[in-house]
Amino acid sequence: MVYLDYNATAPLRPEALEATINALQDVGNASSMHLLGREAATRVDLARRQLSSLLNCSPGELIFTSGATEANNLALRAACGRRGTLVTTMVEHPAVLETARAVTANDPGSLVLLPVDGDGVVDLEPLLAAVRHRGVSLLSVMLANNETGVLTDLAPIIKVAREAGVLVHTDATQYVGRLPLDLSNMDVDLLSLSAHKFGGPQGIGALFIRRGTPLPHRPLLVGGGHERGWRAGTLNVAGIAGLGAAAEASRQHLEQEAERVTGLRDALEAGLTSRVPGCRINGARVPRLPGVTSVTFPGVPADAVLASMPHVAASDGSACSSGAPSPSHVLLAMGHSRDDADSTVRFSLGYGTTVGDIEVALDATVNAVSRVRSALTVTDGA
Ligand code: PMP
């Protein structure tokens, strides 16, 4: 099996597996005062430091959550009181979009969804105009899109938000561990991430809350006051230890991996565009994540292509919305037709991807597209 679905979930890094297993073998609640409890707390402290080194923030600015979905919910629900406009984009992950809809349900007019251009880049003018408008409580813009890998240049956005006194949240789930991120230079207030996108276990993530951010204290879960009262519940020590080890491994290899994976992605794209007439790479003209390519094969349904190459694990649209019959909201926002959106395959590569994987996936895709095309021609002609 060739695994090219790192944006859905990345394979566990060996370091993360080891740290998780070690922690699972321990007994001890990280809140207990006895020796075993303190050992569990030590694992949590280490992981918090490892993650803070990856992000260049202070360990005390991190709240462990069950993943980015929870981190996004926590950020948006805390920042948006019952008043104030929430500004976000049409291409966010459902974990932001649906939360944004939920928090503004009583007054749908207080939700502004910003468009993107044909490359998937957020239009700066309407964004800046929306942020300067009075009464905005939060701006939430993703750092990297999960379907196309297209990156957002946050610097000019943050500058204007700062001037307007608007809090800024970014969903950095697909970015963390794949490209360098320095929170001492990137002045966002809130940032969400999920461990399983960078080689940690599933079901663990974090929300960064910059020290001093005037964020109303509105936790989703109340109880024993864990995580400075932001997220009650016994800490998932094994998950947190795995997250920390994955963060550390990602940090150590970040630049080499980004360069190597970009090379593999470019080779896949070059092979596809030269061997499959008419295919198009979405967002190819703008900065993207190293390992992501979103490829449209016009007239060739993506689900049929994927079914025709079962030994290649890729995705039609994002895994979170697959199963839902609607076409990708990201591709529609970029101006694709419904048919083109349904004819788009996402390949996402990562630290474990090899040259051999790309060769196999390339041949398999070229053959699958050609088989599906011939089958459609026969059906059309019949
Ligand atoms: N945001 C983005 C951009 C994502 O890609 C994902 C995962 N697909 C999430 C949020 C949600 O992450 P999780 O399912 O780990 O909570």
Coordinates of C-alpha atoms and ligand atoms in Angstrom, one line a residue:
M1 CA 0.0 0.0 0.0
V2 CA 1.3 3.4 -0.9
Y3 CA 0.2 5.9 1.7
L4 CA -0.4 9.4 0.3
D5 CA -3.0 10.7 2.7
Y6 CA -0.9 12.6 5.3
N7 CA -3.4 15.4 5.4
A8 CA -6.0 13.0 6.7
T9 CA -3.5 11.5 9.2
A10 CA 0.2 11.0 9.2
P11 CA 1.7 7.6 10.3
L12 CA 2.9 7.6 13.9
R13 CA 6.5 8.6 14.1
P14 CA 8.6 5.9 15.8
E15 CA 9.6 8.4 18.5
A16 CA 5.9 9.1 19.2
L17 CA 5.1 5.4 19.3
E18 CA 7.8 4.8 21.9
A19 CA 6.8 7.7 24.0
T20 CA 3.2 6.7 23.9
I21 CA 3.8 3.1 24.8
N22 CA 6.1 4.1 27.7
A23 CA 3.5 6.4 29.1
L24 CA 0.8 3.8 28.7
Q25 CA 2.8 1.4 30.7
D26 CA 2.9 3.8 33.7
V27 CA 0.2 4.2 36.3
G28 CA -0.4 7.6 37.7
N29 CA -2.7 10.6 37.2
A30 CA -0.8 13.7 36.3
S31 CA -2.8 15.6 39.0
S32 CA -1.8 13.2 41.8
M33 CA 0.7 14.4 44.3
H34 CA 2.4 11.0 44.9
L35 CA 5.5 9.9 43.1
L36 CA 3.7 8.1 40.3
G37 CA 1.5 11.1 39.7
R38 CA 4.5 13.3 39.6
E39 CA 6.1 11.0 37.0
A40 CA 3.1 11.4 34.8
A41 CA 3.2 15.1 35.3
T42 CA 6.8 15.1 34.3
R43 CA 5.9 13.4 31.0
V44 CA 3.3 16.1 30.4
D45 CA 5.8 18.9 31.2
L46 CA 8.3 17.5 28.8
A47 CA 5.7 17.3 26.0
R48 CA 4.6 20.8 26.7
R49 CA 8.2 22.0 26.4
Q50 CA 8.8 20.0 23.2
L51 CA 5.7 21.5 21.6
S52 CA 6.6 25.0 22.8
S53 CA 10.1 24.5 21.1
L54 CA 8.5 23.6 17.8
L55 CA 6.3 26.7 18.0
N56 CA 8.7 29.0 19.8
C57 CA 6.2 30.0 22.4
S58 CA 6.1 29.5 26.2
P59 CA 5.0 26.1 27.5
G60 CA 2.4 27.9 29.7
E61 CA 0.7 29.2 26.6
L62 CA -0.4 25.7 25.5
I63 CA -3.7 24.0 26.5
F64 CA -3.9 20.3 25.6
T65 CA -7.2 19.3 23.9
S66 CA -8.5 16.3 22.1
G67 CA -7.4 17.7 18.7
A68 CA -7.8 20.6 16.5
T69 CA -11.6 20.3 16.3
E70 CA -11.8 20.9 20.1
A71 CA -9.1 23.6 19.9
N72 CA -11.0 25.5 17.2
N73 CA -14.3 25.1 19.2
L74 CA -12.6 26.4 22.3
A75 CA -11.0 29.4 20.5
L76 CA -14.1 30.5 18.6
R77 CA -16.6 29.9 21.4
A78 CA -14.4 31.7 24.0
A79 CA -13.6 34.6 21.7
C80 CA -17.1 35.3 20.4
G81 CA -19.3 36.4 23.2
R82 CA -22.9 36.9 22.5
R83 CA -21.9 40.1 20.7
G84 CA -19.6 40.9 18.0
T85 CA -18.9 39.8 14.4
L86 CA -16.9 36.8 13.6
V87 CA -14.8 37.1 10.4
T88 CA -13.5 33.9 8.7
T89 CA -13.1 32.4 5.2
M90 CA -15.1 30.2 3.0
V91 CA -12.3 27.6 2.8
E92 CA -11.9 26.8 6.5
H93 CA -12.1 23.3 7.7
P94 CA -15.6 22.3 9.0
A95 CA -14.2 22.4 12.5
V96 CA -14.0 26.2 12.1
L97 CA -16.9 26.8 9.7
E98 CA -19.5 24.8 11.7
T99 CA -18.3 26.3 15.0
A100 CA -18.5 29.8 13.5
R101 CA -22.1 29.0 12.3
A102 CA -23.0 27.7 15.7
V103 CA -21.7 30.6 17.7
T104 CA -23.5 33.1 15.4
A105 CA -26.7 31.1 15.1
N106 CA -28.8 33.7 16.9
D107 CA -27.6 36.4 14.6
P108 CA -26.4 34.9 11.3
G109 CA -25.6 38.5 10.1
S110 CA -22.7 38.5 12.6
L111 CA -20.8 35.9 10.6
V112 CA -18.7 37.2 7.6
L113 CA -17.3 34.5 5.3
L114 CA -14.6 35.9 3.1
P115 CA -14.0 34.7 -0.5
V116 CA -10.8 33.3 -2.0
D117 CA -9.5 33.8 -5.5
G118 CA -9.0 31.1 -8.2
D119 CA -5.8 29.9 -6.5
G120 CA -7.5 29.6 -3.1
V121 CA -5.8 32.7 -1.7
V122 CA -8.0 34.8 0.6
D123 CA -8.9 38.2 -1.0
L124 CA -7.0 40.7 1.1
E125 CA -9.1 43.8 0.4
P126 CA -12.5 42.5 1.6
L127 CA -10.7 40.9 4.5
L128 CA -9.1 44.1 5.6
A129 CA -12.3 46.0 5.1
A130 CA -14.2 43.4 7.2
V131 CA -11.6 43.6 10.0
R132 CA -11.6 47.4 10.1
H133 CA -15.4 47.3 10.5
R134 CA -16.5 48.1 14.0
G135 CA -17.7 45.4 16.4
V136 CA -15.5 42.5 15.1
S137 CA -14.6 40.2 18.0
L138 CA -12.5 37.6 16.2
L139 CA -10.8 36.9 12.9
S140 CA -10.1 33.3 12.1
V141 CA -8.0 32.4 9.1
M142 CA -6.3 29.1 8.4
L143 CA -2.6 29.0 7.9
A144 CA -2.6 26.2 5.3
N145 CA -5.6 24.7 3.6
N146 CA -6.2 20.9 4.2
E147 CA -7.4 20.2 0.6
T148 CA -5.0 22.3 -1.5
G149 CA -2.2 23.1 0.8
V150 CA -2.4 26.8 -0.1
L151 CA -0.8 29.0 2.5
T152 CA -2.1 32.2 4.0
D153 CA 0.3 35.2 4.3
L154 CA -0.9 36.2 7.8
A155 CA 1.5 39.1 8.4
P156 CA -0.5 41.9 6.7
I157 CA -3.7 40.5 8.1
I158 CA -2.4 40.4 11.7
K159 CA -1.1 44.0 11.3
V160 CA -4.5 45.3 10.4
A161 CA -6.3 43.2 13.0
R162 CA -3.9 44.5 15.7
E163 CA -4.7 48.1 14.6
A164 CA -8.4 47.4 14.8
G165 CA -8.1 45.6 18.2
V166 CA -9.5 42.4 16.8
L167 CA -8.3 39.0 18.2
V168 CA -6.7 36.7 15.6
H169 CA -7.1 32.9 15.6
T170 CA -5.4 30.6 13.1
D171 CA -6.1 27.0 12.4
A172 CA -2.6 25.8 11.8
T173 CA -3.4 22.1 11.9
Q174 CA -1.9 21.3 8.5
Y175 CA 1.0 23.6 8.9
V176 CA 2.5 22.6 12.3
G177 CA 5.4 20.2 11.9
R178 CA 5.6 20.7 8.2
L179 CA 7.0 24.2 7.8
P180 CA 8.8 26.3 10.4
L181 CA 6.6 28.4 12.6
D182 CA 7.8 31.0 15.1
L183 CA 5.2 32.4 17.4
S184 CA 7.6 35.0 18.7
N185 CA 7.4 36.5 15.2
M186 CA 3.9 35.7 14.2
D187 CA 1.6 37.7 16.4
V188 CA -1.6 35.6 16.5
D189 CA -3.5 35.4 19.7
L190 CA -4.8 31.8 19.2
L191 CA -3.6 28.9 17.2
S192 CA -5.0 25.3 16.9
L193 CA -3.1 22.1 16.1
S194 CA -3.6 18.4 16.1
A195 CA -0.8 15.8 16.8
H196 CA -1.8 13.2 14.2
K197 CA -1.0 15.5 11.3
F198 CA 2.7 15.6 12.3
G199 CA 3.3 12.0 13.4
G200 CA 1.7 12.0 16.9
P201 CA -1.3 10.0 18.0
Q202 CA -4.9 10.7 17.0
G203 CA -7.2 12.3 19.5
I204 CA -4.7 14.8 21.0
G205 CA -4.0 18.4 20.1
A206 CA -3.5 21.8 21.6
L207 CA -4.7 25.4 21.6
F208 CA -2.0 28.1 21.9
I209 CA -3.4 31.1 23.8
R210 CA -0.9 34.0 23.8
R211 CA -0.1 35.3 27.3
G212 CA -2.1 38.4 28.0
T213 CA -4.8 37.8 25.4
P214 CA -8.0 39.3 26.6
L215 CA -9.9 36.1 26.0
P216 CA -13.1 35.7 28.1
H217 CA -12.7 32.5 30.2
R218 CA -15.2 30.3 28.6
P219 CA -14.0 26.7 28.7
L220 CA -16.0 24.0 26.9
L221 CA -15.4 21.5 29.7
V222 CA -15.6 22.5 33.3
G223 CA -14.7 20.2 36.2
G224 CA -11.5 19.6 38.0
G225 CA -9.8 22.8 36.7
H226 CA -7.1 21.1 34.7
E227 CA -5.1 23.1 32.1
R228 CA -5.5 26.3 34.1
G229 CA -9.2 25.9 34.1
W230 CA -9.4 25.9 30.3
R231 CA -10.0 22.2 29.8
A232 CA -11.1 20.1 32.7
G233 CA -10.6 16.3 32.6
T234 CA -7.8 13.9 33.5
L235 CA -4.9 14.5 31.1
N236 CA -4.3 12.0 28.3
V237 CA -0.7 11.5 29.4
A238 CA 0.1 8.9 26.7
G239 CA -1.4 11.0 23.9
I240 CA 0.4 14.1 25.2
A241 CA 3.7 12.2 25.5
G242 CA 3.3 11.0 21.9
L243 CA 2.5 14.6 20.7
G244 CA 5.6 15.9 22.4
A245 CA 7.9 13.3 20.9
A246 CA 6.3 13.9 17.4
A247 CA 6.8 17.7 17.9
E248 CA 10.5 17.1 18.8
A249 CA 11.1 14.8 15.9
S250 CA 9.4 17.2 13.5
R251 CA 11.4 20.1 14.8
Q252 CA 14.7 18.2 14.3
H253 CA 14.0 17.3 10.7
L254 CA 11.7 20.1 9.6
E255 CA 13.8 21.8 7.0
Q256 CA 15.3 18.7 5.4
E257 CA 11.9 17.0 5.3
A258 CA 10.2 20.1 3.8
E259 CA 12.7 20.2 1.1
R260 CA 12.7 16.5 0.3
V261 CA 8.9 16.2 0.4
T262 CA 8.5 19.3 -1.9
G263 CA 10.8 17.5 -4.4
L264 CA 8.7 14.4 -4.3
R265 CA 5.5 16.4 -4.7
D266 CA 6.9 18.3 -7.6
A267 CA 8.0 15.1 -9.3
L268 CA 4.5 13.7 -8.9
E269 CA 3.0 16.8 -10.3
A270 CA 5.4 16.9 -13.2
G271 CA 4.7 13.3 -14.0
L272 CA 0.9 13.8 -13.9
T273 CA 0.8 16.9 -16.0
S274 CA 3.1 15.4 -18.6
R275 CA 1.3 12.0 -18.8
V276 CA -2.4 12.9 -18.2
P277 CA -3.6 15.3 -20.8
G278 CA -5.8 18.0 -19.4
C279 CA -5.1 17.5 -15.7
R280 CA -4.8 20.7 -13.6
I281 CA -3.0 21.3 -10.3
N282 CA -5.0 23.5 -8.0
G283 CA -3.2 26.4 -6.3
A284 CA 0.0 25.6 -8.3
R285 CA 0.9 29.3 -8.8
V286 CA 0.9 30.3 -5.1
P287 CA 2.9 29.1 -2.0
R288 CA 1.7 25.8 -0.7
L289 CA 2.6 23.2 1.9
P290 CA 5.5 21.0 0.8
G291 CA 3.6 17.7 0.5
V292 CA 0.2 18.5 -0.9
T293 CA -1.2 18.4 -4.4
S294 CA -4.8 18.7 -5.4
V295 CA -5.2 17.5 -9.0
T296 CA -8.3 17.9 -11.1
F297 CA -8.8 15.3 -13.9
P298 CA -11.7 17.0 -15.8
G299 CA -14.6 14.7 -16.6
V300 CA -13.1 11.8 -14.6
P301 CA -14.8 11.2 -11.3
A302 CA -12.3 11.1 -8.4
D303 CA -14.0 8.3 -6.5
A304 CA -13.8 6.0 -9.6
V305 CA -10.1 6.8 -10.0
L306 CA -9.4 6.0 -6.3
A307 CA -11.5 2.8 -6.5
S308 CA -9.4 1.8 -9.6
M309 CA -6.1 2.0 -7.6
P310 CA -6.9 0.4 -4.2
H311 CA -3.2 0.1 -3.4
V312 CA -2.8 3.9 -3.4
A313 CA -4.3 5.7 -0.4
A314 CA -5.2 9.2 -1.5
S315 CA -8.3 11.2 -1.0
D316 CA -11.1 12.8 -3.0
G317 CA -11.6 16.1 -1.1
S318 CA -10.9 16.1 2.6
A319 CA -11.4 13.0 4.6
C320 CA -13.5 14.8 7.1
S321 CA -16.1 15.7 4.5
S322 CA -15.8 12.5 2.5
G323 CA -18.9 10.4 3.0
A324 CA -20.9 13.5 2.7
P325 CA -22.3 13.7 -0.9
S326 CA -21.6 17.4 -1.4
P327 CA -18.7 18.5 -3.5
S328 CA -15.7 20.2 -1.8
H329 CA -16.6 23.6 -0.5
V330 CA -13.0 24.7 -0.9
L331 CA -12.9 23.9 -4.6
L332 CA -16.3 25.5 -5.2
A333 CA -15.0 28.6 -3.4
M334 CA -12.1 28.7 -5.8
G335 CA -14.5 28.8 -8.7
H336 CA -14.5 25.1 -9.8
S337 CA -17.6 23.6 -11.2
R338 CA -19.3 20.9 -9.2
D339 CA -18.1 18.3 -11.8
D340 CA -14.5 19.5 -11.6
A341 CA -14.7 19.4 -7.8
D342 CA -15.9 15.8 -8.0
S343 CA -13.0 15.1 -10.4
T344 CA -10.3 16.2 -7.9
V345 CA -7.9 13.9 -6.1
R346 CA -5.7 15.1 -3.2
F347 CA -2.4 13.4 -2.7
S348 CA -0.6 14.3 0.5
L349 CA 2.9 13.2 1.2
G350 CA 5.1 13.3 4.3
Y351 CA 8.2 12.3 6.2
G352 CA 7.8 8.6 5.3
T353 CA 7.1 9.0 1.6
T354 CA 9.8 7.6 -0.7
V355 CA 10.8 8.0 -4.4
G356 CA 9.4 4.5 -5.0
D357 CA 6.1 5.5 -3.5
I358 CA 5.8 8.4 -6.0
E359 CA 6.8 6.1 -8.9
V360 CA 4.1 3.6 -8.0
A361 CA 1.4 6.2 -7.3
L362 CA 2.2 8.0 -10.6
D363 CA 1.9 4.9 -12.7
A364 CA -1.2 3.8 -10.8
T365 CA -2.9 7.2 -11.2
V366 CA -2.1 7.5 -14.9
N367 CA -3.5 4.0 -15.5
A368 CA -6.5 4.5 -13.3
V369 CA -7.5 7.8 -15.0
S370 CA -7.1 6.2 -18.4
R371 CA -9.2 3.1 -17.4
V372 CA -12.0 5.3 -16.0
R373 CA -11.9 7.5 -19.1
S374 CA -12.2 4.5 -21.4
A375 CA -15.0 3.0 -19.3
L376 CA -16.9 6.4 -19.5
T377 CA -16.3 6.6 -23.3
V378 CA -17.8 3.0 -23.7
T379 CA -20.7 3.9 -21.5
D380 CA -21.3 7.2 -23.3
G381 CA -21.2 5.5 -26.7
A382 CA -23.5 2.6 -25.6
Ligands
PMP1 N1 -8.5 21.8 10.9 C1 -7.9 21.4 9.8 C2 -7.3 22.3 8.8 C3 -7.8 20.0 9.5 O1 -7.2 19.5 8.4 C4 -8.3 19.1 10.5 C5 -8.3 17.6 10.3 N2 -8.6 17.1 9.1 C6 -8.9 19.6 11.6 C7 -9.0 21.0 11.8 C8 -9.5 18.8 12.7 O2 -8.6 18.0 13.3 P1 -9.0 16.8 14.3 O3 -9.9 15.9 13.5 O4 -7.7 16.1 14.6 O5 -9.7 17.4 15.5

